[in-house]
Coordinates of N, CA, C and O in Angstrom, one line a residue:
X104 N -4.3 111.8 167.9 CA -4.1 113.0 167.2 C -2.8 113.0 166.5 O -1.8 112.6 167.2
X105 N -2.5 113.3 164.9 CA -1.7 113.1 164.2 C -0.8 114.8 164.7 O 0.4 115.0 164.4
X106 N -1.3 115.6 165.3 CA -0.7 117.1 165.2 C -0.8 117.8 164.2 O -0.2 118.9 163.9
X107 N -1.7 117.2 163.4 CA -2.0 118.3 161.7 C -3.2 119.2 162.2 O -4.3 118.8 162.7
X108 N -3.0 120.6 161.9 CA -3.5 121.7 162.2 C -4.4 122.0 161.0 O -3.5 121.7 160.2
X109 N -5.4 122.3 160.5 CA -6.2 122.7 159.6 C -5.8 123.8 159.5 O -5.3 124.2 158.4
X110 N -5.8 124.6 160.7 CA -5.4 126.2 160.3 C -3.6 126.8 160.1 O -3.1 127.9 160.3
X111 N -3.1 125.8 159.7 CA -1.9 125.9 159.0 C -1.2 125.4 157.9 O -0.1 125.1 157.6
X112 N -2.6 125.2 157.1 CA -2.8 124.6 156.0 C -2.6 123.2 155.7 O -2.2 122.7 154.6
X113 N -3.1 122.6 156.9 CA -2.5 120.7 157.0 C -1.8 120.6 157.4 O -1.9 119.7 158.2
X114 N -0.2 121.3 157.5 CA 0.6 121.4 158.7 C 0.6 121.2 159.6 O -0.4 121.3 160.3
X115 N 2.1 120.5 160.3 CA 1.8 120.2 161.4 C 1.9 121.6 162.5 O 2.7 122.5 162.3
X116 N 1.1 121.5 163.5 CA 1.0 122.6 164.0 C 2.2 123.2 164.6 O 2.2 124.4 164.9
X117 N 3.2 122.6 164.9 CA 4.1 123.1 166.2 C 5.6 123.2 164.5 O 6.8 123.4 164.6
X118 N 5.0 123.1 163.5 CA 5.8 123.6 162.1 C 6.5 125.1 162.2 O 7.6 125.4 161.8
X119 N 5.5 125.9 162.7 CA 5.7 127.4 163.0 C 6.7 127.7 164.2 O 7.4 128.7 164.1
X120 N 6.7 126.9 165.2 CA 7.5 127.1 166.4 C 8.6 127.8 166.1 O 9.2 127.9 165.0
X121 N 8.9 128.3 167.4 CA 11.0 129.5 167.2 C 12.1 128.2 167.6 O 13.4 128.2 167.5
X122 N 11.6 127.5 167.9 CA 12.9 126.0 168.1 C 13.4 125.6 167.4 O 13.2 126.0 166.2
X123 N 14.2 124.7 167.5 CA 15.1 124.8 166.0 C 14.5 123.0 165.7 O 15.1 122.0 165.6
X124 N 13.5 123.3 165.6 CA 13.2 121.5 165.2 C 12.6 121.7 163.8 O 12.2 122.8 163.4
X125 N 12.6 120.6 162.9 CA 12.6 120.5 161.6 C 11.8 119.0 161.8 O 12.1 118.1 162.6
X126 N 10.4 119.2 160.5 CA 9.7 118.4 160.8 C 9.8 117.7 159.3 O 10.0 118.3 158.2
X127 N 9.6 116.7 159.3 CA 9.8 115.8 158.3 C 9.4 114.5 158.1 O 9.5 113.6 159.0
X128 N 8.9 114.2 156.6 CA 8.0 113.2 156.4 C 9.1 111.7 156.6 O 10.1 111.4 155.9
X129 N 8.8 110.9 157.6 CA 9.7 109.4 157.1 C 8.6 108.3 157.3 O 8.2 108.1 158.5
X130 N 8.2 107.7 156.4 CA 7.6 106.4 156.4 C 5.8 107.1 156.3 O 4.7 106.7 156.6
X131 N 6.3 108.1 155.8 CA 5.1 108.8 155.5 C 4.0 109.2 156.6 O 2.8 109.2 156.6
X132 N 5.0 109.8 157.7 CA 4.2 110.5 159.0 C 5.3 111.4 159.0 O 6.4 111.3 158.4
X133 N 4.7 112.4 160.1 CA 5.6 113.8 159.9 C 6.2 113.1 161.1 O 5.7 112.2 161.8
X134 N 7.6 113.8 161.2 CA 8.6 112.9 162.4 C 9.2 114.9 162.6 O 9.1 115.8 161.8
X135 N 9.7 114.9 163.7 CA 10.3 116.1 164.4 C 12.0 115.4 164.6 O 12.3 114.2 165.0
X136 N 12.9 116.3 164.4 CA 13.7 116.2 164.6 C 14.9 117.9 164.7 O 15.0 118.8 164.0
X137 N 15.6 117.4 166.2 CA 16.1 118.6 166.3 C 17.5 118.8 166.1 O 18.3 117.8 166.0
X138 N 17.7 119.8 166.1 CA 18.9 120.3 165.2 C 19.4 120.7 165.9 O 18.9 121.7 166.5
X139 N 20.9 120.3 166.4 CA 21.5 121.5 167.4 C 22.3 121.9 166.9 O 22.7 121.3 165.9
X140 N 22.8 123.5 167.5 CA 23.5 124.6 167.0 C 24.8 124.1 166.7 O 25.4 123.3 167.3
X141 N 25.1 124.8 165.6 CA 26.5 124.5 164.9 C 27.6 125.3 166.0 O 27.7 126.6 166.2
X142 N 28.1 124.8 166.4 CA 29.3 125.6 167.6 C 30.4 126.7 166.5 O 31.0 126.3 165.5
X143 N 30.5 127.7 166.8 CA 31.1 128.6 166.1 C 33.0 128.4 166.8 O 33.2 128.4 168.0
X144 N 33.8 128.3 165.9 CA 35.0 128.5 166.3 C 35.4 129.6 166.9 O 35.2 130.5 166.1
X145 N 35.9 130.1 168.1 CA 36.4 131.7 168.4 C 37.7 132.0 167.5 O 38.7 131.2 167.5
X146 N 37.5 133.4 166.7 CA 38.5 133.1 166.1 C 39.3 134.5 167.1 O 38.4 135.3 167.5
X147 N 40.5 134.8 167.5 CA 41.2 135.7 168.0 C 41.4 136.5 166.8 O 41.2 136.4 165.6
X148 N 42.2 137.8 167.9 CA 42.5 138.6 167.2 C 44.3 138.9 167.2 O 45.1 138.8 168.2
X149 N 44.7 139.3 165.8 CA 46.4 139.2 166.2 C 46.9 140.5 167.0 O 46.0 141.3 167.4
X150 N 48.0 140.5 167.3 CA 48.2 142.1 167.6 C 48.0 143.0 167.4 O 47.7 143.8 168.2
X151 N 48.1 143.2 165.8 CA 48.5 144.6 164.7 C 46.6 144.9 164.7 O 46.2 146.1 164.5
X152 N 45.3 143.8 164.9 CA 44.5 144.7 164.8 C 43.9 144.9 166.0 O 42.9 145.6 166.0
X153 N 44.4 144.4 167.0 CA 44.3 144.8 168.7 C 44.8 146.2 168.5 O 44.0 147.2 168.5
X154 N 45.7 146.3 168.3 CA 46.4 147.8 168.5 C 45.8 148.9 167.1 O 46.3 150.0 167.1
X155 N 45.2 148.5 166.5 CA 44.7 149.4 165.6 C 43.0 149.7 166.6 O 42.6 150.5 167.4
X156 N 42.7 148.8 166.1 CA 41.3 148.8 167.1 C 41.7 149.4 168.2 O 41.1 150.5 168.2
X157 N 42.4 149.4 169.5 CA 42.6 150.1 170.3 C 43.1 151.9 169.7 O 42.7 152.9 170.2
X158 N 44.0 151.8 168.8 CA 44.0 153.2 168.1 C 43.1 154.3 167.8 O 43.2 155.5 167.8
X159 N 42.0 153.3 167.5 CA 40.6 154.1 166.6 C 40.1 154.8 167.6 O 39.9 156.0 167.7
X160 N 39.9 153.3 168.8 CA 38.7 153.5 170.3 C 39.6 154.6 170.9 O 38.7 155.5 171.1
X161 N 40.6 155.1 171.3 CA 41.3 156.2 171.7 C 40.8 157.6 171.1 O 40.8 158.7 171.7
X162 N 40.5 157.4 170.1 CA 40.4 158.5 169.3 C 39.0 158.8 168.9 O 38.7 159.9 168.3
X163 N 38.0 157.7 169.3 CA 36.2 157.8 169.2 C 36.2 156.5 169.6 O 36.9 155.7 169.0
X164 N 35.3 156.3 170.7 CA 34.5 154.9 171.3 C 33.7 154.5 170.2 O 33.6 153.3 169.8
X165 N 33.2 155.5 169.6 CA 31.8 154.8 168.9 C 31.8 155.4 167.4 O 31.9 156.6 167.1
X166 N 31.6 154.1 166.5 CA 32.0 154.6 165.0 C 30.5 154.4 164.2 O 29.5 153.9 164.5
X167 N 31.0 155.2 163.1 CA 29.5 155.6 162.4 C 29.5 154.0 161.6 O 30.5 153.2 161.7
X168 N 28.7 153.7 161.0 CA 28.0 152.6 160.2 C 29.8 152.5 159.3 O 30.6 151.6 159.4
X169 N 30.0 153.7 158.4 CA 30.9 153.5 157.4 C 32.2 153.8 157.7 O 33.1 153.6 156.9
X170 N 32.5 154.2 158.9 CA 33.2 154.1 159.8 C 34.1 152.4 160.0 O 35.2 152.0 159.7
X171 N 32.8 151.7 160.7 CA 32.9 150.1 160.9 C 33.5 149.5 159.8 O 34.5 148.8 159.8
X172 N 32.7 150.2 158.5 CA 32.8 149.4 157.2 C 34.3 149.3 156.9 O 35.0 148.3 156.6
X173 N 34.7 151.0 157.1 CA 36.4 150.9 156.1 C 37.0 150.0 157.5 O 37.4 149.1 156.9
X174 N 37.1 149.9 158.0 CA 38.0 149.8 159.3 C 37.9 148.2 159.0 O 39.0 147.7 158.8
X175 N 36.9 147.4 159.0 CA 36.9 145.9 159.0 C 36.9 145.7 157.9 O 36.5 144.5 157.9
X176 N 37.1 146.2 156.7 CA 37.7 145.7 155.4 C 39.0 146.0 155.5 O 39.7 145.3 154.7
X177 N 39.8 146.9 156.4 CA 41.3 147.3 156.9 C 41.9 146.5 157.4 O 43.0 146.2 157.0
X178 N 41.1 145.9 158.4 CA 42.0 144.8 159.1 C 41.3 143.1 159.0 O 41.3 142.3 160.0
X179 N 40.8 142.9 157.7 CA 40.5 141.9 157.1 C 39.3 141.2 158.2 O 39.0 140.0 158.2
X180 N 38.5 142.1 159.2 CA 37.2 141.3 160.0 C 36.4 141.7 159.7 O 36.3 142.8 159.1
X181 N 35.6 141.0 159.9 CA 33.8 141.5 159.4 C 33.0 142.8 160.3 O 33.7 143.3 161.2
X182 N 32.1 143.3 160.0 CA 31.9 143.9 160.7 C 31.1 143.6 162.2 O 31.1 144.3 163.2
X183 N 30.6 142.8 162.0 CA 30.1 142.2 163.6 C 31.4 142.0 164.5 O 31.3 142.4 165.6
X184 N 32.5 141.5 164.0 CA 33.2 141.6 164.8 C 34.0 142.6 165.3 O 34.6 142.5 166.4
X185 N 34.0 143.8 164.3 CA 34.2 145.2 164.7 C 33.1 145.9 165.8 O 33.6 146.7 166.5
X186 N 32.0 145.6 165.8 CA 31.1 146.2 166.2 C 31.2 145.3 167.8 O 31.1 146.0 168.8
X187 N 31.4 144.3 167.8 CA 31.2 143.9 169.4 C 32.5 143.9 170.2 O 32.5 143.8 171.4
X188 N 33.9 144.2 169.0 CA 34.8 144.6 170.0 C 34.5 145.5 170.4 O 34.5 145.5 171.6
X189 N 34.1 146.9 169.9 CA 33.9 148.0 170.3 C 32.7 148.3 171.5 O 32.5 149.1 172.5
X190 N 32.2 147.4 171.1 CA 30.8 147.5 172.1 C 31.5 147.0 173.9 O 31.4 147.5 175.1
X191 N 32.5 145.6 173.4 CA 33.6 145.2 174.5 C 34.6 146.1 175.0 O 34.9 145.9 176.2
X192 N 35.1 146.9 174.4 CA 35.5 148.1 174.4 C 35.3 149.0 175.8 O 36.0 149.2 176.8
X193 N 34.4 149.2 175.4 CA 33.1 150.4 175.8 C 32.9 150.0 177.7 O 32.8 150.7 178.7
X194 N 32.7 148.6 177.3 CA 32.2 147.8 178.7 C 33.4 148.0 179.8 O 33.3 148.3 181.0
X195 N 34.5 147.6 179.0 CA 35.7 147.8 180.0 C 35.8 148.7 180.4 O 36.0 148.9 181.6
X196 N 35.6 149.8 179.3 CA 36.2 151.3 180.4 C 35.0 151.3 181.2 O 35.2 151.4 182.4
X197 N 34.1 151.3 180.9 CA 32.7 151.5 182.2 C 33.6 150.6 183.7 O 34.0 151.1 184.7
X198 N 33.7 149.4 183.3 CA 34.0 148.6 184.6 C 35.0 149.1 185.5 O 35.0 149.3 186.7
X199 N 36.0 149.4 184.5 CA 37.3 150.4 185.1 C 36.8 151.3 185.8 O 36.6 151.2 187.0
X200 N 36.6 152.5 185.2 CA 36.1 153.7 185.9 C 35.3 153.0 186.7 O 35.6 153.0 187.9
X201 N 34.4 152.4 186.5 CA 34.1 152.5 188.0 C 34.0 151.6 189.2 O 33.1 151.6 190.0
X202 N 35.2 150.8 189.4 CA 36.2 150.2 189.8 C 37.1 151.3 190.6 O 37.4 151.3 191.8
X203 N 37.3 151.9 189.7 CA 38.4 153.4 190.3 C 37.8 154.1 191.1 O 38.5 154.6 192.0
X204 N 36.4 154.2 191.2 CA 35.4 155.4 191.6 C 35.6 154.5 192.6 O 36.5 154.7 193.5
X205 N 34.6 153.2 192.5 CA 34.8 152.8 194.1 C 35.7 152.5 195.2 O 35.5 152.4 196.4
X206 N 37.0 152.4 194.3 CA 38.2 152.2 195.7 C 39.2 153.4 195.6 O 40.4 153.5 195.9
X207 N 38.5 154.2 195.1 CA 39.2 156.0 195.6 C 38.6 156.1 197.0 O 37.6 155.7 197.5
X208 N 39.9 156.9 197.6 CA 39.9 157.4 199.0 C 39.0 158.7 198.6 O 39.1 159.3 197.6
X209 N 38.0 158.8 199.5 CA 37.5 159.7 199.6 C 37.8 161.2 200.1 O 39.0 161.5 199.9
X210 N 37.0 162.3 200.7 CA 37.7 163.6 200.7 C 38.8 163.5 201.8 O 40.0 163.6 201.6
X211 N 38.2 163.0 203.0 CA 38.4 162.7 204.0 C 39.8 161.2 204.5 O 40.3 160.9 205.5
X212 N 39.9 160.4 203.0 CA 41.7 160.1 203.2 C 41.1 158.6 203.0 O 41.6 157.9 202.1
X213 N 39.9 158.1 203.9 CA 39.6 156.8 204.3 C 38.9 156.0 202.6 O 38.6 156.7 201.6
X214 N 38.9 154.6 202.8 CA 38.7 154.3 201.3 C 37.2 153.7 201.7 O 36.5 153.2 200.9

């Protein structure tokens, strides 16, 4: 069996797959070959937009679409990366608070 699918127009059938394989002709048979993901650099953040970003989130957790927009053309990041600090944001104070909740002494004095 060559893997050519009729119902994918001659294609090879596994062409369609969500994997990141790329199928291609060499020596005039289809050959698969996979692609691995490009590693993304982390890029940090400086102070001045830690402390802005913490400015904003003090003042609203959660920003509207155009909100995001002016704010990460302000401090020169994209907006995904506005949006998942804040989303990181968000997570900490949950952890905190309830962190606090659980090692509060209760009415009664004992923890």
């Amino acid at each position: 069996s060559s893997g050519i699918n009729a119902e994918y127009g001659g294609y090879p059938s596994n062409i369609h797959s969500d994997s990141l394989n790329l199928m291609a002709i060499q020596d005039g048979e289809w050959k698969s070959r996979t692609l691995k993901p490009f590693p993304r650099k982390r890029r940090r953040l400086n102070s001045e937009q830690i402390a802005e970003l913490e400015m904003c989130y003090q003042s609203r957790p959660y920003l509207s679409t155009k909100e995001r927009f002016l704010l990460s053309k302000a401090l020169n990041l994209t907006e995904t990366q506005v949006k998942i600090w804040f989303q990181n944001r968000r997570a900490k104070t949950k952890r905190v608070v309830a962190q606090a909740t659980n090692t509060a002494p209760d009415a009664f004095g004992s923890v």
